[in-house]
Short mmCIF file of C-alpha atoms in Angstrom, two decimals:
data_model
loop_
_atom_site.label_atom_id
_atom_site.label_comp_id
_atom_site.label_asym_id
_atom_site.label_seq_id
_atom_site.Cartn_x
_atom_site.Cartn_y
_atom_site.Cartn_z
CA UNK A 226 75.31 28.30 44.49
CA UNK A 227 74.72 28.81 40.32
CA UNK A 228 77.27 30.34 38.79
CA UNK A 229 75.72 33.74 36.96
CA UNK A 230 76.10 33.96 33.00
CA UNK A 231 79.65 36.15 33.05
CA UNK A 232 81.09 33.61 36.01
CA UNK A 233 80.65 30.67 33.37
CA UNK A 234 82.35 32.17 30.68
CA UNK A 235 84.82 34.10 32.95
CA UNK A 236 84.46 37.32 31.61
CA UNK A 237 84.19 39.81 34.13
CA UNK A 238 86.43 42.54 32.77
CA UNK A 239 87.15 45.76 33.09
CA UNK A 240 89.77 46.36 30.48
CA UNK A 241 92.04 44.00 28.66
CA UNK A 242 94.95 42.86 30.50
CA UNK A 243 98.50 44.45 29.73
CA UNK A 244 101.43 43.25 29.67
CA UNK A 245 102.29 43.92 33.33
CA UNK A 246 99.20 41.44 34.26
CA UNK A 247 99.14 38.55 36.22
CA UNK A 248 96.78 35.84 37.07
CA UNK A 249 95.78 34.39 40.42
CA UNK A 250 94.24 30.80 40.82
CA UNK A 251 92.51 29.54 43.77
CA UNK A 252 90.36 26.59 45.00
CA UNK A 253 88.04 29.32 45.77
CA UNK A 254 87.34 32.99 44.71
CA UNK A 255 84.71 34.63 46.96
CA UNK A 256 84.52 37.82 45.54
CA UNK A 257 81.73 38.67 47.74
CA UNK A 258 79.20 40.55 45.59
CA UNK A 259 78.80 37.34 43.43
CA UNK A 260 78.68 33.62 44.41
CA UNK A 261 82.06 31.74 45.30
CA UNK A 262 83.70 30.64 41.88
CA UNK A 263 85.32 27.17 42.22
CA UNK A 264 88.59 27.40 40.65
CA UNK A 265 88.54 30.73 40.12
CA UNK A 266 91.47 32.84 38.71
CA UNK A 267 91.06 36.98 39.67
CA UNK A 268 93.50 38.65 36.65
CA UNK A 269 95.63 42.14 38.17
CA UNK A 270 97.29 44.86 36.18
CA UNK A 271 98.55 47.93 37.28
CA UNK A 272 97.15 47.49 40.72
CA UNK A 273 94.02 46.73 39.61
CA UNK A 274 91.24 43.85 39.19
CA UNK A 275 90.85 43.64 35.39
CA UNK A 276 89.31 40.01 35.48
CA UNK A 277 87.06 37.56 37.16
CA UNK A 278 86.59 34.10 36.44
CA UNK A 279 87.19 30.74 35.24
CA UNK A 280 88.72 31.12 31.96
CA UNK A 281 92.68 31.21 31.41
CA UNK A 282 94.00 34.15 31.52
CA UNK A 283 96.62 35.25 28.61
CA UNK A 284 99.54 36.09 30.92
CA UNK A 285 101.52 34.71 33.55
CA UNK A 286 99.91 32.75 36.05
CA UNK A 287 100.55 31.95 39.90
CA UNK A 288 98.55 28.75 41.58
CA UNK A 289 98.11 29.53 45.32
CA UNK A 290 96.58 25.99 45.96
CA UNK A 291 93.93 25.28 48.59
CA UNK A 292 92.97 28.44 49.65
CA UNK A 293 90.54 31.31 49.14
CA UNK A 294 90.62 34.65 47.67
CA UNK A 295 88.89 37.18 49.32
CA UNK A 296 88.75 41.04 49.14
CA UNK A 297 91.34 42.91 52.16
CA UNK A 298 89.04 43.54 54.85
CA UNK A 299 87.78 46.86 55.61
CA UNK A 300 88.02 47.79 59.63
CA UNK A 301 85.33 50.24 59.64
CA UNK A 302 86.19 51.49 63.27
CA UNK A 303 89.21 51.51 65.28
CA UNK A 304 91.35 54.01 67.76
CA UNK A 305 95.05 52.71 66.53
CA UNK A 306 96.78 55.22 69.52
CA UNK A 307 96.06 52.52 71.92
CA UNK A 308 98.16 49.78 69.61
CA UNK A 309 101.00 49.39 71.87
CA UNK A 310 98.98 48.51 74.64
CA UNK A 311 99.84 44.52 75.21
CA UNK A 312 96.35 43.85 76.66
CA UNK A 313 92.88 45.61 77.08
CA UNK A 314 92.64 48.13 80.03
CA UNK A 315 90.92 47.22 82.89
CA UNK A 316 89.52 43.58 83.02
CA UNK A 317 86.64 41.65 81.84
CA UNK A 318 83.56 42.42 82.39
CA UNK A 319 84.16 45.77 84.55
CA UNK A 320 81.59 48.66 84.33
CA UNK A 321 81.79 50.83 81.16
CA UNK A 322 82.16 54.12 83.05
CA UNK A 323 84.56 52.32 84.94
CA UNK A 324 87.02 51.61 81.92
CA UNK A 325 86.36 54.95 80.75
CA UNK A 326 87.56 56.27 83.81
CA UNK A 327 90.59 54.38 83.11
CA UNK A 328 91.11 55.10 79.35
CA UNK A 329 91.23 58.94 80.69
CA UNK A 330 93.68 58.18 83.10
CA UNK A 331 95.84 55.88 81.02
CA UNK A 332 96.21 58.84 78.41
CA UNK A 333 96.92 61.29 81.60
CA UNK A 334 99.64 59.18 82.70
CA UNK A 335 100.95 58.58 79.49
CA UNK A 336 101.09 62.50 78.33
CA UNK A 337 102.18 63.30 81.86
CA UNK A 338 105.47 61.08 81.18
CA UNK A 339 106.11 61.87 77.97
CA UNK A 340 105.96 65.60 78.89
CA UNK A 341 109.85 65.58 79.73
CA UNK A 342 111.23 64.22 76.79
CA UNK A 343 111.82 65.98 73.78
CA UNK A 344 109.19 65.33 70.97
CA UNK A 345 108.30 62.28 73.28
CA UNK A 346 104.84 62.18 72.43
CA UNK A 347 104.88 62.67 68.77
CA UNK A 348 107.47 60.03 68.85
CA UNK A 349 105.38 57.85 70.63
CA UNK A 350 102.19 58.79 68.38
CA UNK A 351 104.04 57.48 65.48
CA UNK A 352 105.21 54.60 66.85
CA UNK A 353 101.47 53.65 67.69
CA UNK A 354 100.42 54.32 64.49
CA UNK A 355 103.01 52.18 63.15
CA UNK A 356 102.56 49.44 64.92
CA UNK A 357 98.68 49.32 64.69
CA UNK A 358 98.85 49.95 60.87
CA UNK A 359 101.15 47.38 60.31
CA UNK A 360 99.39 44.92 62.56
CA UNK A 361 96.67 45.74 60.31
CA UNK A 362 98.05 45.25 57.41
CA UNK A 363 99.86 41.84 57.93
CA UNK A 364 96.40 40.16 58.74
CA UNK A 365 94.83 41.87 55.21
CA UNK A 366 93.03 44.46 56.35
CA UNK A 367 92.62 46.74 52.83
CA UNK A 368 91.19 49.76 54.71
CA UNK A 369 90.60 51.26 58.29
CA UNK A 370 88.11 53.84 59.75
CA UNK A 371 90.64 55.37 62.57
CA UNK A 372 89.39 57.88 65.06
CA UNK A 373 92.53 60.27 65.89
CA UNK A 374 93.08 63.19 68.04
CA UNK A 375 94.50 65.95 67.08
CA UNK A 376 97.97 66.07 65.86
CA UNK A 377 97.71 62.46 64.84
CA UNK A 378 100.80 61.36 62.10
CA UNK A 379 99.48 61.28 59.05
CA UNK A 380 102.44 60.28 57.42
CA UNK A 381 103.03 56.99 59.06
CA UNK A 382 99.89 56.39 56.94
CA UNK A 383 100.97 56.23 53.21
CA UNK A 384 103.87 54.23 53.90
CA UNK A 385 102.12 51.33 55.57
CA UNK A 386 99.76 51.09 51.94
CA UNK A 387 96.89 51.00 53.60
CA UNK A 388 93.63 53.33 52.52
CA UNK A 389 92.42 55.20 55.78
CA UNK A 390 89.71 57.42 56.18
CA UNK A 391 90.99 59.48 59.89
CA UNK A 392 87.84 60.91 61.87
CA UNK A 393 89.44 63.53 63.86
CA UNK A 394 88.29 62.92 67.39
CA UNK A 395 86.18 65.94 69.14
CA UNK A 396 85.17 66.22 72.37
CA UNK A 397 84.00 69.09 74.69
CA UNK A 398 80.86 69.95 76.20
CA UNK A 399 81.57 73.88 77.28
CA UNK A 400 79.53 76.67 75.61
CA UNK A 401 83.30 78.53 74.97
CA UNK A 402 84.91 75.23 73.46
CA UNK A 403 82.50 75.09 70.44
CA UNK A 404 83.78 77.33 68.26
CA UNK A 405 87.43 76.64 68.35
CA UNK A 406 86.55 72.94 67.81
CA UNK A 407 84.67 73.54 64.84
CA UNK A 408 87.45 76.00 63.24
CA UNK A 409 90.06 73.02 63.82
CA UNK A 410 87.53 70.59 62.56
CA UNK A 411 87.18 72.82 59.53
CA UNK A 412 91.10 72.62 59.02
CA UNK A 413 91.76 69.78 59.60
CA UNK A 414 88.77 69.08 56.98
CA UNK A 415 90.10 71.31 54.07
CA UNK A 416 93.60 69.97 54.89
CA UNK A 417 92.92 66.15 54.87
CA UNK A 418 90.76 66.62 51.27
CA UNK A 419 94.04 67.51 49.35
CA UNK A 420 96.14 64.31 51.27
CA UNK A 421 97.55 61.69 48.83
CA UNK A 422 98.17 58.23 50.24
CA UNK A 423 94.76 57.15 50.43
CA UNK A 424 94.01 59.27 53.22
CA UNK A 425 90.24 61.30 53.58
CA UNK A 426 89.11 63.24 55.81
CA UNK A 427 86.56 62.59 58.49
CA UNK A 428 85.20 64.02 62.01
CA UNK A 429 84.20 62.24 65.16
CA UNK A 430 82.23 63.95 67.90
CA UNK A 431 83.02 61.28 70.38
CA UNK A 432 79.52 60.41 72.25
CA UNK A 433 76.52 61.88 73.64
CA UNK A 434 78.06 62.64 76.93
CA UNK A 435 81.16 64.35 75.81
CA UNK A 436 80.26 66.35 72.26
CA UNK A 437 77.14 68.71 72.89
CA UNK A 438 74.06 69.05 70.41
CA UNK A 439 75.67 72.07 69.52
CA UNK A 440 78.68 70.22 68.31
CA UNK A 441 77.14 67.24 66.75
CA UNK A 442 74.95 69.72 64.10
CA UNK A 443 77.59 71.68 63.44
CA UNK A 444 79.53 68.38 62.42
CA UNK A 445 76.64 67.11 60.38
CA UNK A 446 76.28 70.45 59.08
CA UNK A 447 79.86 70.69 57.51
CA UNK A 448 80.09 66.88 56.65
CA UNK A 449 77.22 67.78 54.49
CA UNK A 450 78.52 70.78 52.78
CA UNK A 451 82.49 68.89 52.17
CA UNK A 452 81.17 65.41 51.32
CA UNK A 453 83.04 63.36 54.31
CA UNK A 454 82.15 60.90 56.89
CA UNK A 455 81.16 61.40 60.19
CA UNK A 456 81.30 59.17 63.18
CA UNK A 457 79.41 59.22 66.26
CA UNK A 458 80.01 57.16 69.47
CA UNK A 459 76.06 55.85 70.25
CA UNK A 460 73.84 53.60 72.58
CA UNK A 461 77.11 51.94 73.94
CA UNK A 462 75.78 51.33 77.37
CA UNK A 463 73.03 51.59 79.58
CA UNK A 464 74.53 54.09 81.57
CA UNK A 465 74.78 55.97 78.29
CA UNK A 466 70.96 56.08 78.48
CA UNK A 467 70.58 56.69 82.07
CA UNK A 468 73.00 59.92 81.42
CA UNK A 469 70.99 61.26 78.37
CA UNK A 470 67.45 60.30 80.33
CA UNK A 471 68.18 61.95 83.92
CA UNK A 472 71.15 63.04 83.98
CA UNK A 473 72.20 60.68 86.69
CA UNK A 474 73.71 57.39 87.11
CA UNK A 475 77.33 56.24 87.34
CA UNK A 476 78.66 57.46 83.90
CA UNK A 477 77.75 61.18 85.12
CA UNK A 478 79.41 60.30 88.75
CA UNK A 479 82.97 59.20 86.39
CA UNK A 480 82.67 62.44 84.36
CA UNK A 481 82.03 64.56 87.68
CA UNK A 482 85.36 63.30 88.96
CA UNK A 483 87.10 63.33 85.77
CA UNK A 484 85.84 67.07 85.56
CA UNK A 485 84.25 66.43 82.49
CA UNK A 486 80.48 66.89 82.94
CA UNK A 487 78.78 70.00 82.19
CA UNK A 488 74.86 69.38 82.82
CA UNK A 489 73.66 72.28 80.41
CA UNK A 490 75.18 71.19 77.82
CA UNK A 491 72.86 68.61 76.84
CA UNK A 492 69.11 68.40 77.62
CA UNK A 493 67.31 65.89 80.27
CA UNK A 494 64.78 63.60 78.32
CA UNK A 495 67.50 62.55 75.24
CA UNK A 496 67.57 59.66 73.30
CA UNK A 497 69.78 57.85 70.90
CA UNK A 498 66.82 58.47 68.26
CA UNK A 499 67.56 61.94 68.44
CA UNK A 500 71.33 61.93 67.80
CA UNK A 501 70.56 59.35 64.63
CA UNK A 502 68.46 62.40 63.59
CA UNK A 503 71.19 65.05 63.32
CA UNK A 504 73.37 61.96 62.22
CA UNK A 505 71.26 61.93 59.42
CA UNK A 506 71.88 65.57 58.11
CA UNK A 507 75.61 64.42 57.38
CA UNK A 508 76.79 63.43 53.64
CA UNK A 509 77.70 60.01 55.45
CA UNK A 510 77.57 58.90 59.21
CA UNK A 511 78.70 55.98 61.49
CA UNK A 512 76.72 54.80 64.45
CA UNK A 513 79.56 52.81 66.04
CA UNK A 514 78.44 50.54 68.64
CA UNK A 515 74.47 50.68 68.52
CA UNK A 516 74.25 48.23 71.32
CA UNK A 517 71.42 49.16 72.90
CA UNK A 518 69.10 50.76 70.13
CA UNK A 519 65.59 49.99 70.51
CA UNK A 520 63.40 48.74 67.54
CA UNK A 521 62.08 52.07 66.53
CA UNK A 522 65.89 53.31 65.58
CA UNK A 523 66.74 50.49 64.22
CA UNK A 524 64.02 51.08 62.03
CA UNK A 525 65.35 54.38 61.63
CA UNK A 526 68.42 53.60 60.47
CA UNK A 527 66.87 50.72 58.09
CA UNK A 528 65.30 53.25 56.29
CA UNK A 529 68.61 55.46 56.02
CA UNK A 530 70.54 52.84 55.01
CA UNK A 531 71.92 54.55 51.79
CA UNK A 532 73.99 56.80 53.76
CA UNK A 533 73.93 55.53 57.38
CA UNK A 534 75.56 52.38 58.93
CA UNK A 535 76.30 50.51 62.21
CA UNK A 536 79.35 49.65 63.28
CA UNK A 537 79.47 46.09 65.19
CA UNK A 538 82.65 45.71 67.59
CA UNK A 539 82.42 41.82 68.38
CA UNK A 540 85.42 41.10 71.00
CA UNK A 541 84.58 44.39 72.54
CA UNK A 542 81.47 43.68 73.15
CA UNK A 543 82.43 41.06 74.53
CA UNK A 544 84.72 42.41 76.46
CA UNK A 545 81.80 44.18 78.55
CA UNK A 546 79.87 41.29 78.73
CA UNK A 547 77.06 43.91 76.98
CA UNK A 548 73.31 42.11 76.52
CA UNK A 549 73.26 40.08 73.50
CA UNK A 550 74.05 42.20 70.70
CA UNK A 551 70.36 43.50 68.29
CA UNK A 552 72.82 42.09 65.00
CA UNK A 553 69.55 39.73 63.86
CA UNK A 554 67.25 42.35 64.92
CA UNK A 555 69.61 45.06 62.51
CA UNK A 556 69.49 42.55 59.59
CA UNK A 557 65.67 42.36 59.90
CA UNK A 558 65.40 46.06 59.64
CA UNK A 559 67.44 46.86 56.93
CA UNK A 560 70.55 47.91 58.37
CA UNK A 561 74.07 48.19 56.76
CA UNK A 562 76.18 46.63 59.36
CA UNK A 563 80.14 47.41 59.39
CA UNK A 564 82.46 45.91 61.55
CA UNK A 565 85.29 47.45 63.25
CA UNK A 566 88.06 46.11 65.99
CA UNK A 567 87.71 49.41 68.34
CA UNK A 568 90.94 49.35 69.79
CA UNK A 569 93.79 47.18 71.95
CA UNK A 570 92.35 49.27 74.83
CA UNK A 571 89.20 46.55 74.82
CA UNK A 572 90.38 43.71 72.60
CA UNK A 573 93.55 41.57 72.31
CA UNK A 574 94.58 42.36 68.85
CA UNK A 575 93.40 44.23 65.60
CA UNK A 576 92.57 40.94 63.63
CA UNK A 577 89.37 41.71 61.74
CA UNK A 578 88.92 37.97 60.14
CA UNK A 579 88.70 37.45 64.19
CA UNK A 580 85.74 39.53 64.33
CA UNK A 581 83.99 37.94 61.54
CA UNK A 582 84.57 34.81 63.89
CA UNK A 583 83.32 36.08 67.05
CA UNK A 584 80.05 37.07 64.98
CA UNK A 585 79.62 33.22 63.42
CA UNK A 586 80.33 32.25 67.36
CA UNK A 587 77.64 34.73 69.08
CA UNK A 588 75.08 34.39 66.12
CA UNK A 589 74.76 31.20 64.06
CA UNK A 590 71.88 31.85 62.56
CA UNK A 591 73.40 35.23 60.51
CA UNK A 592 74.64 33.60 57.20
CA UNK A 593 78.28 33.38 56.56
CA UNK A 594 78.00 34.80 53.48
CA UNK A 595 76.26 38.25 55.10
CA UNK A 596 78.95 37.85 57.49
CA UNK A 597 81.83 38.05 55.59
CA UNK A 598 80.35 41.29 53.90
CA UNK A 599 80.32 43.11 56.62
CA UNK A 600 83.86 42.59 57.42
CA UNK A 601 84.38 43.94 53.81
CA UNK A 602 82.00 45.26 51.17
CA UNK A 603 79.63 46.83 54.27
CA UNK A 604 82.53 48.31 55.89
CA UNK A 605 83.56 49.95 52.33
CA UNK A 606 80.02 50.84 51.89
CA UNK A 607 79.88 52.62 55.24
CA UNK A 608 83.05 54.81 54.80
CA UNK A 609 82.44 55.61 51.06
CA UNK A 610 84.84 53.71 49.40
CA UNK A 611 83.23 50.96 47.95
CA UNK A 612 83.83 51.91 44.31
CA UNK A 613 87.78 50.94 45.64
CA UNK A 614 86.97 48.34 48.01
CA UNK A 615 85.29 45.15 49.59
CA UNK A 616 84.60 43.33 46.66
CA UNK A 617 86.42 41.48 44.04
CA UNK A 618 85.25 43.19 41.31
CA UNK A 619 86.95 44.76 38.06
CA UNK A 620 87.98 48.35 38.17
CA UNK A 621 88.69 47.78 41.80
CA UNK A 622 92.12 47.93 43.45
CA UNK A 623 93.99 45.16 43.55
CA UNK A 624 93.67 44.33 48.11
CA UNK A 625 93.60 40.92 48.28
CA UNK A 626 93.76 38.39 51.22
CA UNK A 627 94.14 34.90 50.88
CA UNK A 628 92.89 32.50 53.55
CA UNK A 629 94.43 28.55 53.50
CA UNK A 630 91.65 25.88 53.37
CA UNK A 631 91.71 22.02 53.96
CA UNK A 632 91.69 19.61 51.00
CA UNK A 633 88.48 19.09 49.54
CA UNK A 634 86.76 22.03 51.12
CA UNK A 635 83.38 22.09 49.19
CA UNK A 636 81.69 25.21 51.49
CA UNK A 637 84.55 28.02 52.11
CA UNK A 638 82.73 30.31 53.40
CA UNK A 639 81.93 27.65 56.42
CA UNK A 640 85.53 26.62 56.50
CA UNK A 641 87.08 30.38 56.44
CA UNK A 642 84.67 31.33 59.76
CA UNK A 643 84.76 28.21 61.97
CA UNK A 644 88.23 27.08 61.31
CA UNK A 645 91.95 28.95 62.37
CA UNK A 646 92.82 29.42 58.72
CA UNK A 647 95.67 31.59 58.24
CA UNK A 648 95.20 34.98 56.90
CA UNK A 649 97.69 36.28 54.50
CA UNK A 650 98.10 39.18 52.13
CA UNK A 651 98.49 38.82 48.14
CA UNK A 652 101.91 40.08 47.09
#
């Protein structure tokens, strides 16, 4: 790929560098919103990108070798209370509304024990959050998109350096539920917006079948008047669609004996199109999952692409042996496409790089270059933080991840998504 004007002469600055600076140089800098630099050297002060090249840099210097430089992936969706689960609930290939079933008991079970012990399940809480943060962290994830419930530990958070943007999980489909929901939404809104950390606030009305119309508007409503993400559960399975269209099928038969269905709370005749609309009244929404959109929403969503993403969960998807996943189909329309781990509750680990694999497996004819953005500059995009992240850009912070290559590797972006490379954060 040509080099453009500033990558020749190495000056993509943002300031002059300090003192304090220091200069990385790689085989290969990918800094994703410009071609791979051969040789490349990305300069750091103060936490922050202040350089982008090829030229020397005028303080000290660190060779990494063979590898390449990438921006710390963004996971744009993931549940992290699950992370001390040691493998995905349920087994491969089992009916959604089975495993949902499951999830619901699995979190029954686990409350129900930790009941008798004294601050057990705050204790617990933050040792999940822990865990999945640092299991983030230590395969260069930059940023996450976590969906919480409420009460989650927000101070395991700052500690494990890691920028998160927490959707506070809502669910509840009774006329009397709605407006307690929104009044801890609201708080939990106003409270999140003065965090430090790099913590933001978010909200998540789970999915069509267990956050009514009511709720979603509301959501969109106040996401639009506080400036904050929203994320939305949507088209996830047939039976999804089966539930919204008739109100029958065996997702309604799971919620019946869960005690979690409420028929007039959401109208016969529904469709995914018509929760993308309200999603579309929100400052910024997430459409995670989107497996079984049809080609007038994607179209939708093409055209709302400035505010509204996808959010693609490979191994999950997997994991349900779904249809073929609409990725080429999204890419056609105009989508931003994110990519998120869900949780350990349906994959084996919270590796994003082995997302970005799973997608060069399932679709080889998606670039690797459009890949590797979506594991990072299209996830920032989709939460709002790409002025901080996703790219390696000056002015940005300083997440990098560096990725070991062969000798002689002449196409990293090839290498990084076919190969077991190790993944490794820049200290």
């Amino acid at each position: 790929m040509p080099l453009s004007p500033e990558q020749e002469v190495g000056v993509r600055t943002a300031s002059k560098p300090g003192k304090e600076a220091v200069a990385y140089r790689a085989r290969w800098v990918v800094p994703v919103d410009q071609p791979p630099i051969e040789g490349g050297i990305v300069t750091i002060a103060g936490g922050r990108i202040v350089a982008v090249g090829r030229n020397e840099a005028d303080v000290p210097s660190r060779d990494l070798g063979d590898v390449a430089l990438l921006p710390g992936f963004v996971n744009a969706h993931t549940h992290l209370e699950f992370s001390l689960l040691e493998k995905p609930l349920g087994e491969p290939g089992m009916a959604f509304p089975d495993w949902i079933a499951r999830v619901v008991q699995h979190r029954r079970e686990r409350n129900k024990a930790l009941f008798v012990e004294t601050d057990g399940f705050q204790r617990f809480r933050r040792r999940a959050a822990t865990a999945g943060l640092a299991e983030s962290r230590s395969s260069a994830v930059a940023a996450v998109g976590d969906v919480a419930t409420p009460g989650w530990p927000r101070e395991c958070f700052p500690a494990a350096g890691l920028n998160a943007t927490i959707f506070l999980e809502l669910l509840g489909l009774e006329p009397n539920q709605q407006d307690g929901l929104l009044s801890t939404a609201h708080s939990f809104v106003l409270d999140l917006q003065d965090a430090t950390g790099g913590l933001r606030p978010g909200l998540s009305p789970h999915a069509p079948y267990t956050a009514s119309p009511r709720l979603v508007k509301s959501v969109c409503e106040l996401s639009a008047a506080e400036r904050f993400p929203v994320a939305m559960h949507l088209a996830e399975s047939r039976e999804e669609l089966e539930l919204l269209a008739t109100h029958q099928g065996r997702l309604v038969e799971a919620l019946q004996g869960l005690g979690a269905w409420n028929p007039e709370a959401i109208a016969t005749g529904l469709r995914p199109r018509d929760y993308l609309q309200w999603l579309s009244t929100a400052h910024r929404s997430l459409v995670i999952h989107g497996n079984y959109l049809t080609g007038d929403e994607l179209e939708y969503l093409g055209g709302q692409c400035d505010r509204m993403s996808v959010v693609y969960c490979p191994r999950t998807h997997t994991y349900f042996g779904h249809e073929p996943y609409p990725l080429n189909d999204m890419l056609a329309a105009g989508m931003r496409v994110a990519v998120g781990t869900d949780s350990r509750a349906s994959n084996p680990d919270l590796r994003l790089m082995e997302e970005l694999r799973e997608i060069a497996r399932r679709h080889p004819t998606v670039s690797p270059e459009v890949i590797l953005r979506m594991g990072t500059l299209g996830g920032a995009e989709a939460l709002g933080i790409a002025h901080e992240f996703g790219s390696i850009t000056p002015g940005k912070r300083a997440r990098l991840a560096v990725i070991t290559l062969p000798p002689d590797t002449s196409d990293p972006l090839a290498v990084i998504l076919s190969a077991e490379c190790g993944v490794q954060n820049v200290e």
